[in-house]
Coordinates of C-alpha atoms in Angstrom, one line a residue:
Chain F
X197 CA 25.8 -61.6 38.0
X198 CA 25.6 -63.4 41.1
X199 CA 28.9 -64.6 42.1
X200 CA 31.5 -62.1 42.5
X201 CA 34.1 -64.6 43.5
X202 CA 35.9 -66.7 41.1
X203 CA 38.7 -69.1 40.7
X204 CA 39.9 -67.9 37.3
X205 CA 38.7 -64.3 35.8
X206 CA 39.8 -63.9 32.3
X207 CA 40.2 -60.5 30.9
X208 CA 39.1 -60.3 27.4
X209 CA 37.1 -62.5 25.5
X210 CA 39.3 -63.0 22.0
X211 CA 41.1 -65.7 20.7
X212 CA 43.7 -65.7 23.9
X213 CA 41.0 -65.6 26.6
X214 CA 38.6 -67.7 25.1
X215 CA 42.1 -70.3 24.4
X216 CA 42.9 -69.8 28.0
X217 CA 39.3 -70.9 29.4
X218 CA 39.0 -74.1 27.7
X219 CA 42.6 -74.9 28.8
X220 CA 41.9 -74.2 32.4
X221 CA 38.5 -75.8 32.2
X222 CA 40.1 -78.9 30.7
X223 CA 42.6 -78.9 33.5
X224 CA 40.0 -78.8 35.8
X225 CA 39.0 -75.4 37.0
X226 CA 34.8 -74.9 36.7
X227 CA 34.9 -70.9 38.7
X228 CA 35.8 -69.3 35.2
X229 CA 34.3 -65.8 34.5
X230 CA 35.6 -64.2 30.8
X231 CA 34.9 -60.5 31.2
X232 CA 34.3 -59.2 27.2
X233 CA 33.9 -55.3 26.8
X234 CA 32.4 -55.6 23.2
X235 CA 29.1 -57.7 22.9
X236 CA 29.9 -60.7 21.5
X237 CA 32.9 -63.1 22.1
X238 CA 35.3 -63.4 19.3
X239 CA 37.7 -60.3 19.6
X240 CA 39.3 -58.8 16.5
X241 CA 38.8 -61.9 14.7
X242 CA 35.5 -61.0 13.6
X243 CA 36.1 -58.6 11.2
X244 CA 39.4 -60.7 9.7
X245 CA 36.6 -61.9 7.2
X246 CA 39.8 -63.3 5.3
X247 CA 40.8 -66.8 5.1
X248 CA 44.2 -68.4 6.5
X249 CA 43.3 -69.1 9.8
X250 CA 43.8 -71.9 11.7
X251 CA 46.2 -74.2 9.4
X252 CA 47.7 -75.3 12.8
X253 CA 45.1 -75.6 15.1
X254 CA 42.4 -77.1 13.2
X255 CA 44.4 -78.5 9.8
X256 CA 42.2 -76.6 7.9
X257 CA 41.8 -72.9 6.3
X258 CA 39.4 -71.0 8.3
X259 CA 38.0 -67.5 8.1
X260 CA 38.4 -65.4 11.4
X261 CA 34.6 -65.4 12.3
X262 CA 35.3 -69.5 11.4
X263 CA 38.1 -69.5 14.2
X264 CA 36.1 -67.2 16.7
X265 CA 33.3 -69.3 16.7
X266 CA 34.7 -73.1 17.4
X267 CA 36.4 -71.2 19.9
X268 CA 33.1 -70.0 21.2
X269 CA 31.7 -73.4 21.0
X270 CA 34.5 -74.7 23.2
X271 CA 33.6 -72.0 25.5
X272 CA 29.6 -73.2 25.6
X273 CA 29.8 -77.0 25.5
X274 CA 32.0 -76.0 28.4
X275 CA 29.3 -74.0 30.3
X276 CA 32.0 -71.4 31.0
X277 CA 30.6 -67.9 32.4
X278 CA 31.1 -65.2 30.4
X279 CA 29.8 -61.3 30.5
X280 CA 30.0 -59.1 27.4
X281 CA 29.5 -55.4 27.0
X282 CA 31.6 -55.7 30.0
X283 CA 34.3 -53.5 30.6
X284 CA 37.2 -53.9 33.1
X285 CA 38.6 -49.9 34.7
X286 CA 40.8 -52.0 37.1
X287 CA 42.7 -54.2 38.6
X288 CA 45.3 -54.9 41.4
X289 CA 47.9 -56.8 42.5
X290 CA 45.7 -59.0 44.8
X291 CA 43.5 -59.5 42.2
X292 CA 40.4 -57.6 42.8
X293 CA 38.7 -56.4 39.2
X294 CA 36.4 -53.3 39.3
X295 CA 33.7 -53.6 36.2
X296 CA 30.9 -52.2 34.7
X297 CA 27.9 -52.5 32.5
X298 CA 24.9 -51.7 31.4
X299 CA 23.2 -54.1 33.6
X300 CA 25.3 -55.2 37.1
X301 CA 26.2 -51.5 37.0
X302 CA 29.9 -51.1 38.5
X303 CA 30.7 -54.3 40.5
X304 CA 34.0 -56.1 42.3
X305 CA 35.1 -59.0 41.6
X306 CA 38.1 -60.9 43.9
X307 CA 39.6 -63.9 41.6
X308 CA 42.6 -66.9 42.8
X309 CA 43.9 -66.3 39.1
X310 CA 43.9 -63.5 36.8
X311 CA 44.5 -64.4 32.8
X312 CA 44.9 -60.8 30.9
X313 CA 43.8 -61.5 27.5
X314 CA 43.0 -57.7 26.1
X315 CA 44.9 -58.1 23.0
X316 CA 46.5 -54.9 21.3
X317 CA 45.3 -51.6 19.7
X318 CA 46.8 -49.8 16.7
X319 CA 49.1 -47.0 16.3
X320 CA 47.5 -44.1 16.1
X321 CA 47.9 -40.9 13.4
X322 CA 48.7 -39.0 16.7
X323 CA 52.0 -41.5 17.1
X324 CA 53.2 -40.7 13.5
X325 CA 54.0 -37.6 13.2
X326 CA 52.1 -37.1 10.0
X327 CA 52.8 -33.5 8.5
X328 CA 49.3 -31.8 7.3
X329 CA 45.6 -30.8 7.9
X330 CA 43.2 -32.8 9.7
X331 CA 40.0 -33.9 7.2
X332 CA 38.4 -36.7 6.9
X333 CA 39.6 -40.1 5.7
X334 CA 42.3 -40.7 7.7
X335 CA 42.1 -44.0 9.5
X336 CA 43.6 -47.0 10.7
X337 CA 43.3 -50.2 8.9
X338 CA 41.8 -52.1 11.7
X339 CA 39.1 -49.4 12.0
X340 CA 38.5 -49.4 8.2
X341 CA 38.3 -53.2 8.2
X342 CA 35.7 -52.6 11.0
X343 CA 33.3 -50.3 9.1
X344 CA 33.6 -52.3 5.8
X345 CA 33.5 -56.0 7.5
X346 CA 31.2 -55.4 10.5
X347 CA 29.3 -52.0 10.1
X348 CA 28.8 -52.1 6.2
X349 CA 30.6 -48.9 5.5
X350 CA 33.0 -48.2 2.7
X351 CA 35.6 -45.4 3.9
X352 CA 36.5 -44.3 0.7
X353 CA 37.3 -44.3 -2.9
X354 CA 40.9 -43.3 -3.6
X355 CA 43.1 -45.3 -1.4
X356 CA 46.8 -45.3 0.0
X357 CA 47.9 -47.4 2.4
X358 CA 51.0 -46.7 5.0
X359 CA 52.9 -49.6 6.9
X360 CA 53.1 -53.0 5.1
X361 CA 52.6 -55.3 7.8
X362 CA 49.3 -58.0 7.6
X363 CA 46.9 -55.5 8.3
X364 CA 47.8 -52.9 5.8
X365 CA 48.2 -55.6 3.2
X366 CA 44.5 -57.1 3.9
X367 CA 42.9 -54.4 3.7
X368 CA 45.0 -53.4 0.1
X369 CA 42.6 -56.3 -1.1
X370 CA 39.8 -55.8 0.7
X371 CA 39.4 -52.3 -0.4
X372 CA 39.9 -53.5 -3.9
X373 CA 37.4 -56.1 -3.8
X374 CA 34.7 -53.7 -2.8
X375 CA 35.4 -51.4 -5.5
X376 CA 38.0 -48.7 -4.6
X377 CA 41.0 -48.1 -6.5
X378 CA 44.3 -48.3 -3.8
X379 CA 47.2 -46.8 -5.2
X380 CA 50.3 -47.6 -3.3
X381 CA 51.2 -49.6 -0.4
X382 CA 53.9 -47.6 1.3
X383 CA 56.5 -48.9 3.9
X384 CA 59.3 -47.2 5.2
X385 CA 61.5 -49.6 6.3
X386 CA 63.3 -51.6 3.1
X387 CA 61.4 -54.9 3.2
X388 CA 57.8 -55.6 4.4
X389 CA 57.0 -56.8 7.8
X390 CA 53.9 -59.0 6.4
X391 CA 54.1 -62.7 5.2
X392 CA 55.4 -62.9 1.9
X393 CA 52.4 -64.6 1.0
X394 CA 49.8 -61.5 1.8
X395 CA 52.5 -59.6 -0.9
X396 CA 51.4 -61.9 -3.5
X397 CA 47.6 -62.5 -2.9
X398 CA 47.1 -59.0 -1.8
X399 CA 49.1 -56.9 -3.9
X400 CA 50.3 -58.6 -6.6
X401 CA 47.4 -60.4 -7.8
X402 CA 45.9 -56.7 -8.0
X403 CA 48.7 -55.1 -9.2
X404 CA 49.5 -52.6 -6.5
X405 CA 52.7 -51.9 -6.0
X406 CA 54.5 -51.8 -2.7
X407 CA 56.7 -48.5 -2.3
X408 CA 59.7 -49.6 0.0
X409 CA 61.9 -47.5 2.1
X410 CA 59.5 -44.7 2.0
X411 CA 57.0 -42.7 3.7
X412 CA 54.0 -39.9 4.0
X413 CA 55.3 -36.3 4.0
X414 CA 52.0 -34.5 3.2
X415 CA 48.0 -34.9 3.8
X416 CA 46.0 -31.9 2.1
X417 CA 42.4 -31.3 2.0
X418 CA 40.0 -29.3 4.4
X419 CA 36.8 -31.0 4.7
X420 CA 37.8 -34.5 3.3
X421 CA 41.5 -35.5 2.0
X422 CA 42.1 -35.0 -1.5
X423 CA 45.9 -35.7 -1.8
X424 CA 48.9 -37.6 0.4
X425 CA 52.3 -36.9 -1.1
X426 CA 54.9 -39.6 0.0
X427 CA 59.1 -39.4 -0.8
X428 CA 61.6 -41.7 -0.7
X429 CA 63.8 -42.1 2.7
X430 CA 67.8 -42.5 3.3
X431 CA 69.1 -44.7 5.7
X432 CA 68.3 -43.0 7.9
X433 CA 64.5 -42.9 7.5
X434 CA 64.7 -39.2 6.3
X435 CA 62.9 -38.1 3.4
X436 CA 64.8 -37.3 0.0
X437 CA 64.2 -34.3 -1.5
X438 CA 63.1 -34.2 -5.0
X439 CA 61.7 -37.8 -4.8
X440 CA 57.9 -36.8 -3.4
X441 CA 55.0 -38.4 -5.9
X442 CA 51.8 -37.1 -4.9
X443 CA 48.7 -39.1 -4.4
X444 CA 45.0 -38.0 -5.7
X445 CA 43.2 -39.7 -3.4
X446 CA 40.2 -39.4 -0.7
X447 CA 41.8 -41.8 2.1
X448 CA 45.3 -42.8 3.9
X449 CA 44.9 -46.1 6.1
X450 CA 47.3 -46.0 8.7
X451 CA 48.8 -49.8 9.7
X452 CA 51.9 -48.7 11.3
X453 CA 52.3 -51.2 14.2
X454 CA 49.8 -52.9 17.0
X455 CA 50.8 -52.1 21.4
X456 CA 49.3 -54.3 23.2
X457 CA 46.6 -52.6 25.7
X458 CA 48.1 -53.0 28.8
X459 CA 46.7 -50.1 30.7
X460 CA 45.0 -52.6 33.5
X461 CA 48.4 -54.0 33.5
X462 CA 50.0 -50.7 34.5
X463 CA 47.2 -50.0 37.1
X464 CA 48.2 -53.0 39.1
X465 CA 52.1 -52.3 38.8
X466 CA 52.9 -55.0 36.9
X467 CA 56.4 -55.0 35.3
X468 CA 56.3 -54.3 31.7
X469 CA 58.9 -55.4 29.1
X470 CA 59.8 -52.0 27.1
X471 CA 60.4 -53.8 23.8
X472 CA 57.5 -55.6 23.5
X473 CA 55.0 -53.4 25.2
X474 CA 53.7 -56.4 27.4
X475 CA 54.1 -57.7 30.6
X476 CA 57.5 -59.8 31.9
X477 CA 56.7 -63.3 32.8
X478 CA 58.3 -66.4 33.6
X479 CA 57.2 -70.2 31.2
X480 CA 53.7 -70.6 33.0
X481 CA 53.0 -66.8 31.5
X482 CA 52.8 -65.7 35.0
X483 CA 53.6 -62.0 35.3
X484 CA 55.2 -60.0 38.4
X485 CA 52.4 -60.2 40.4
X486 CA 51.5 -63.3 41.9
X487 CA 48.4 -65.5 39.8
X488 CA 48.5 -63.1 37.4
X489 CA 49.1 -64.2 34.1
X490 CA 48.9 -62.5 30.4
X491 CA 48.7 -63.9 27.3
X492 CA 48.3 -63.4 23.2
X493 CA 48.8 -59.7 21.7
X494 CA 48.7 -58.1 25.0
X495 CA 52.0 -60.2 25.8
X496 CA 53.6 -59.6 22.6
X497 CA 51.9 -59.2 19.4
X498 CA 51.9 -62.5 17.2
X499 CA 51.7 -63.5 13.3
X500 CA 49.3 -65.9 13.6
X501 CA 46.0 -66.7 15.6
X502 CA 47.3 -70.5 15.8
X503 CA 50.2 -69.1 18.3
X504 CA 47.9 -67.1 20.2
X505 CA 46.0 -70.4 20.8
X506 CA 48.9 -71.6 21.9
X507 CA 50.2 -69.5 24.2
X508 CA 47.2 -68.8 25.9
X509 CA 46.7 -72.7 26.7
X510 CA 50.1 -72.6 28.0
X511 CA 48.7 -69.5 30.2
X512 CA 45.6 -71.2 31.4
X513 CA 46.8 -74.7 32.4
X514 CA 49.0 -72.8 34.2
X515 CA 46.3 -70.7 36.3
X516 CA 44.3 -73.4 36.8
X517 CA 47.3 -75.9 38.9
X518 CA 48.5 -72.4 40.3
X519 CA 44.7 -72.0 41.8
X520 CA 44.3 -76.1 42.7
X521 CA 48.4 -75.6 44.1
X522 CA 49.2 -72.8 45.6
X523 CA 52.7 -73.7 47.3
X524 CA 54.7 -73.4 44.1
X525 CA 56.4 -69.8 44.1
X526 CA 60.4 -70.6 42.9
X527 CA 63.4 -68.4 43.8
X528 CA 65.8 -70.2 41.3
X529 CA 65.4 -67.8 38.4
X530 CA 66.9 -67.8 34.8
X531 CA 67.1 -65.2 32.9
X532 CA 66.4 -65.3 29.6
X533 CA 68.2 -62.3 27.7
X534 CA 67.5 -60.9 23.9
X535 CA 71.0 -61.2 22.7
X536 CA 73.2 -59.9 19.4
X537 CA 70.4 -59.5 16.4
X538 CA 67.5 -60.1 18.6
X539 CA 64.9 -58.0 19.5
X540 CA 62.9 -59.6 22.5
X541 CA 62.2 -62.7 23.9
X542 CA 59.0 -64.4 25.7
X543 CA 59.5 -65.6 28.7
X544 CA 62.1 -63.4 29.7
X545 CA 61.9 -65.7 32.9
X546 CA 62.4 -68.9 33.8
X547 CA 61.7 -71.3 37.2
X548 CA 62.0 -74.6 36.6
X549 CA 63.4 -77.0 34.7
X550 CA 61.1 -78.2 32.6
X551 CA 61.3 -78.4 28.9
X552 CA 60.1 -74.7 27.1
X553 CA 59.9 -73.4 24.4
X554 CA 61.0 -69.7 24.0
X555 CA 59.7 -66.8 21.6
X556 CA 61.6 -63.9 20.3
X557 CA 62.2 -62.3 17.1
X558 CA 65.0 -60.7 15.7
X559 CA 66.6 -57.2 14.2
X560 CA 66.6 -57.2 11.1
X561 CA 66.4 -59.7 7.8
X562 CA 69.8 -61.8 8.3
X563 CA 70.4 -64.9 6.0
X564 CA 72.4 -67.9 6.5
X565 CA 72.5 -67.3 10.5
X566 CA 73.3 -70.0 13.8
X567 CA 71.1 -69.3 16.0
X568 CA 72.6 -69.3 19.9
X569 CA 71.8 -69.7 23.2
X570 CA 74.7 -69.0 25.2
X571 CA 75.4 -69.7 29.2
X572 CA 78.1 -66.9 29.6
X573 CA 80.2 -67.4 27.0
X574 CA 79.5 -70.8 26.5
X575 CA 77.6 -72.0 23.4
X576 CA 74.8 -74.6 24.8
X577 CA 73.0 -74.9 21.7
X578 CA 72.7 -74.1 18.2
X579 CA 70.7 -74.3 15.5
X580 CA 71.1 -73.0 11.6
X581 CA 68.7 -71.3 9.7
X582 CA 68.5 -70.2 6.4
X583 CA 66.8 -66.4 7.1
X584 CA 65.3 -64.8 9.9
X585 CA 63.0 -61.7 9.5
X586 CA 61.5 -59.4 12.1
X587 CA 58.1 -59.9 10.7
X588 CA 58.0 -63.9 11.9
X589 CA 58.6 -64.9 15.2
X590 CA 61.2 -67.4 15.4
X591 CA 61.7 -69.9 18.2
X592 CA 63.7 -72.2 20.3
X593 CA 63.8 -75.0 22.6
X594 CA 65.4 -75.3 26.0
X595 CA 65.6 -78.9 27.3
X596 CA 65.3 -79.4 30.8
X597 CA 69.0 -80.4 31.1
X598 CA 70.1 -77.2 29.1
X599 CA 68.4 -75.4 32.2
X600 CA 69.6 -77.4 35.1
X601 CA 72.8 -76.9 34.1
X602 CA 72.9 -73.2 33.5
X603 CA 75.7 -71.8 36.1
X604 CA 75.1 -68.2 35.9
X605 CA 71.6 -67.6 36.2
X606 CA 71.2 -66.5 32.6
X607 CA 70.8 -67.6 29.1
X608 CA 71.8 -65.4 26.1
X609 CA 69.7 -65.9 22.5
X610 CA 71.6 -64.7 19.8
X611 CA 72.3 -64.7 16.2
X612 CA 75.2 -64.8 14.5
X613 CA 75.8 -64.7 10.5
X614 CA 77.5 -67.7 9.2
Chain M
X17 CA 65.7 -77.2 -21.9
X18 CA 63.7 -75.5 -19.6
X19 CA 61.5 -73.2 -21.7
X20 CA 60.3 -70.7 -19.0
X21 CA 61.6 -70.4 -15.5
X22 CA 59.6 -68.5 -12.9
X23 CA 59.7 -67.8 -9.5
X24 CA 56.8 -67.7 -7.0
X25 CA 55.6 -66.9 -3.3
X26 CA 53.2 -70.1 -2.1
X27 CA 50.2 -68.7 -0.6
X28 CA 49.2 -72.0 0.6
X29 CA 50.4 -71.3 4.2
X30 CA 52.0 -68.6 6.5
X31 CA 55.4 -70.3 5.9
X32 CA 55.2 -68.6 1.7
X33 CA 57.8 -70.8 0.3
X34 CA 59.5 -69.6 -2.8
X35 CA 59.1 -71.9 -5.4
X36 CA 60.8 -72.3 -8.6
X37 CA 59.1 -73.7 -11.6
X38 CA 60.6 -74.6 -15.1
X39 CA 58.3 -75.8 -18.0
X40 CA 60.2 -78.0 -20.8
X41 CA 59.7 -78.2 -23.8
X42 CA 57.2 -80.8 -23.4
X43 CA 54.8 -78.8 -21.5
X44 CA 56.2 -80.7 -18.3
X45 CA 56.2 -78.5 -14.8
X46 CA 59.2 -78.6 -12.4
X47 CA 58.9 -77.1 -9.0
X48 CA 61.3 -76.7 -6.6
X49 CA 61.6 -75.1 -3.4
X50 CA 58.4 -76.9 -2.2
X51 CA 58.5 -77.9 1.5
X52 CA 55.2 -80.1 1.2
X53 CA 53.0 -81.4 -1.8
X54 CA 50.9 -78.6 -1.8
X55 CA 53.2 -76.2 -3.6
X56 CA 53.4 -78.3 -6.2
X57 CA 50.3 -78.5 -6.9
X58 CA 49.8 -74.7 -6.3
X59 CA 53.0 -73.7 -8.7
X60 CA 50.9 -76.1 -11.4
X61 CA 48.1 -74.0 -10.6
X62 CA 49.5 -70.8 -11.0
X63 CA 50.9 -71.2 -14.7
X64 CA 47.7 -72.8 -15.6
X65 CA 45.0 -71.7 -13.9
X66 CA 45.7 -69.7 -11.0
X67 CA 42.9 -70.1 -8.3
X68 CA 41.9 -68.3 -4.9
X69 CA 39.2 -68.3 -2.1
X70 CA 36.6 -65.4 -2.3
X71 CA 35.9 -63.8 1.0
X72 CA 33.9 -61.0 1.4
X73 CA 30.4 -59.8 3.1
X74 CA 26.8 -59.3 1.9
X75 CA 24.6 -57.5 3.6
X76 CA 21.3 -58.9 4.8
X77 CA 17.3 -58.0 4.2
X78 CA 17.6 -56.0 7.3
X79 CA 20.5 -54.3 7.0
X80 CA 23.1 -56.6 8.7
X81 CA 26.6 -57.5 7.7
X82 CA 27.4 -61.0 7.0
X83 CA 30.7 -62.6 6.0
X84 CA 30.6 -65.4 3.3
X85 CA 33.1 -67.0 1.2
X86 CA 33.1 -69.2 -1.6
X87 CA 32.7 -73.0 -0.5
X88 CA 36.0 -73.6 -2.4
X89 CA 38.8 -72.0 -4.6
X90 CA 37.7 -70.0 -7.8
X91 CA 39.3 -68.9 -11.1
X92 CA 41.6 -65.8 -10.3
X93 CA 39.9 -64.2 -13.3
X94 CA 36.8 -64.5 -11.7
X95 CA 37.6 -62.9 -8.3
X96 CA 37.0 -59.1 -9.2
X97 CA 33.5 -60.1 -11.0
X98 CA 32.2 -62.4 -7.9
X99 CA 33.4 -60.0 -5.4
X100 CA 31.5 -57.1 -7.1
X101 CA 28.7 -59.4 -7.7
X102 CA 28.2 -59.9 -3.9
X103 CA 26.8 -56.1 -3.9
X104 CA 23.6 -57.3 -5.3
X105 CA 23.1 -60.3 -2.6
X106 CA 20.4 -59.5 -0.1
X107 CA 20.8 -62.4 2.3
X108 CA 17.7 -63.9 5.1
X109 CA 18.4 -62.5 9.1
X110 CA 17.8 -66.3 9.7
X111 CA 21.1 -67.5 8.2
X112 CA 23.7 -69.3 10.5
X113 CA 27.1 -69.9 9.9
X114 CA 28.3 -72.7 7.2
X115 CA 24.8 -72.4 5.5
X116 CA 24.0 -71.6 1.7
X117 CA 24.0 -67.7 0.6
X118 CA 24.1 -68.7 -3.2
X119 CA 24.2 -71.8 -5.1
X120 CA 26.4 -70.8 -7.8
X121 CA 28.6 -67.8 -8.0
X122 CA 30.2 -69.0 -11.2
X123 CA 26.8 -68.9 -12.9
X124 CA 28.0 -66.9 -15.5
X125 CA 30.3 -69.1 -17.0
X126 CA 28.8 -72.6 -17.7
X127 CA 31.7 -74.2 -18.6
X128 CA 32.7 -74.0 -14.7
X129 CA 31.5 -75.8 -11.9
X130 CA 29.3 -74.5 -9.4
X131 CA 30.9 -72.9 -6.3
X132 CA 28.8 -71.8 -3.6
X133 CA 28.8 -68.8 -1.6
X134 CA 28.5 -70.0 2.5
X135 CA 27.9 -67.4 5.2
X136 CA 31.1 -67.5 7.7
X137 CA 30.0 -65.9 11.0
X138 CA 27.2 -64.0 12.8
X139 CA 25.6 -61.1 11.1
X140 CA 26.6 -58.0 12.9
X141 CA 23.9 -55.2 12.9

């Protein structure tokens, strides 16, 4: 690597980074370096060897791989400079990046614009709380989609799978397909955080049945697992006694939640949203620190590779007129807070008054709800729907005159059953 | 009259619609709950011949993984035999993305027409 300067540095070479170089090359920048720690560009989306990507963005049904690599094209037509088996250890404030690999060896890097694209990890067994011994055959979904999709390895046999969201519901099918047997797909909250259509092509169509409101209790085995026994759970999300059913079987898959990776993040003291485990940042995606931006699942975690597109494009335009224009910190601030029956919202910040468009998801299942944004305890717009559910992220649109005339300096989203 | 009522979750998109459909006593399909003409035809489907995508991998004649799916939807019934099928594919390291794996993985019904299996992505080794 000869350069160590660049306009734009990119952080993560997935969907979101690869989004945000095209964008920011489109609007101009050519200094773009995507730093990728694994070797090839494409991110998780490589082993999703599934179909259902890309009905937005491309109008079509693509597998992951199909997405990752007209991305990848983009990148290449584009000429952008990218480095893989290439990790970052650091990053600060002013924007200098210390990496490494195999070849450079450890090297610094001082970019205009940061974009942090390093998507999310899963939620470890060590995070659960799992009662039991530790033997083998105990994983995480996304690493058994790994060794079956990428590496050619089948984990097991005998198969139960805990958390319902997409994950744990992809990889009920896939383990089927290749041959295993997966008894239950257990969640223990009362509905499923996945799309209602991975319930039916994924379980249904196999049979599998989906145990709601309950959870793991037990693991036994010494060398390898040879049982899981699961129970029922109250309200609240305590196990019943005298409802355990135990489970022959020679592997759990864990898919119990994604945090975005924001340890680089932390190192260069950005501010961090507790809720969604990602970085605070205003409608360009800019975070706390000056031309640094974040973007995709290490912002907030999202349903759908379309929106990561999407949000990273918002992210790199944005880097690339904040490197070509400079002048254009803002003081006059909005903020925008998570209100009754809503979780979070993205950006929780905004400074102008342009139209945007802003994220957040909500509680709980609720039907037959207005959904409000509120200027004290004035209603400035409303819109009905017929449900909301945690597992999709819902949206809304604030017009440029909703903004300029907010009096207080903050904007309330809420929802309210009708 | 309707004859048979059943409700459904579209797999067609993310949005999974639920869709009611009633057949009369003429054989006739009703859906509701369709937000686009796709669900209809998907509901039709599914009380007459429900079909899906294959996705999978095969690996390759020096040990690589590569993802493939079927070029088009196939039979439901057919899913479990294609997908265990796939064990016995040995495919060439020189394959690229969108080209031919297998002409026909339907060949063992002849009353179907031939779907092919196409390679997705890069083989990983």
């Amino acid at each position: 690597m000869k350069n160590k300067k660049y306009d734009i540095v990119i952080i993560g070479g997935g969907p979101a980074g690869m989004s945000a170089a095209v964008a920011a090359y489109d609007a101009g920048v050519r200094s773009i370096l995507i730093l990728e720690r694994e070797n090839s560009l494409g991110g998780i989306l490589l082993q999703c060897i599934h179909n259902g990507f890309g009905l937005h963005r491309f109008k079509e049904e693509l597998t992951g791989p199909e997405y990752a690599l007209r991305y990848e094209n983009m990148v290449k037509e584009r000429g952008i400079e990218y480095s893989v088996n290439t990790t970052v250890t650091s990053l600060t404030q002013d924007r200098k990046i210390i990496a490494m690999n195999s070849e450079d060896g450890i090297f610094e890097i001082q970019s205009e614009a940061v974009i942090l694209c390093m998507g999310c990890r899963e939620r470890p067994r060590g995070a659960l709380n799992i009662a039991g011994s530790r033997p083998a055959g105990i994983y995480t979904a996304g690493s058994a989609q790994k060794l079956i999709n990428r590496m050619g390895y089948m984990p097991g046999k005998n198969v139960l799978i805990l958390g319902s969201g997409d994950i744990g519901l992809i990889m009920a099918r896939r383990m089927t397909l290749e041959g295993a047997k997966v008894h239950a797909v257990v969640e223990l909250l009362p509905y499923s955080g996945g799309l209602s259509r991975n319930i039916q092509q994924c379980l249904n169509d196999f049979s599998i049945p989906l145990l709601l409101s309950h959870t793991v209790i037990k693991t036994e085995g010494k060398e390898r697992l040879n049982s899981v026994t699961v129970a029922k759970v109250d309200s609240n999300r305590r196990p019943i006694k005298g409802t355990e059913i135990t489970f022959p079987c020679d592997t759990l898959l864990l898919s119990c939640g994604l945090i975005p990776e924001n340890e680089l993040t932390k190192s260069a003291n950005i501010q961090l949203d507790a809720i969604t485990g990602g970085a605070v940042v205003d409608q360009n995606r800019m975070t706390s620190a000056e031309g640094i931006f974040s973007c995709g699942n290490v912002l907030q975690v999202h349903d759908l590779v379309d929106y990561v597109s999407e949000e990273s494009e918002i992210a790199g335009r944005a880097a690339a007129a904040y490197v070509s224009n400079k002048s254009q910190k803002k003081n006059e601030n909005i903020q925008i807070i998570a209100g009754d029956n809503v979780r979070y919202v993205v950006p929780q910040l905004v400074t102008d008054n342009k139209d945007i468009t802003v994220y957040f998801r909500v509680t709980d299942i609720i039907k037959n709800v207005r959904i409000l944004v509120c200027d004290g305890e004035k209603e400035v717009f409303s819109r009905k729907s017929l449900k909301v559910a945690p597992g999709e992220m819902e949206t809304v649109k604030l017009s440029s005159d909703l903004l300029s005339n907010c009096k207080d300096g903050k904007l309330t989203v809420k929802i309210i059953q009708e | 009259m309707a004859v048979q009522n059943i409700n459904m979750t579209c797999i067609i998109c993310p949005r999974g619609c639920t869709l009611n459909a009633t057949v009369d006593n003429n054989g006739e399909i009703n859906v509701a709950g369709n937000m686009c003409a796709r669900g209809k035809k998907y509901a039709v489907n599914e009380l007459t011949c429900p079909m899906r995508t294959l996705t999978g991998t095969v690996i390759t004649k020096k040990g690589g993984v590569l993802p493939v799916k079927s070029e088009k939807e196939i039979p439901k019934k057919y899913l479990l035999k294609c997908a265990h099928n796939l064990a016995n594919v040995k495919a060439d390291d020189n394959i690229m993305p969108g080209d031919t794996i297998l002409d026909n993985i339907l060949s063992f019904d002849s009353d179907e027409e031939p779907v092919r299996l196409i390679s997705t992505g890069k083989i990983s080794y």
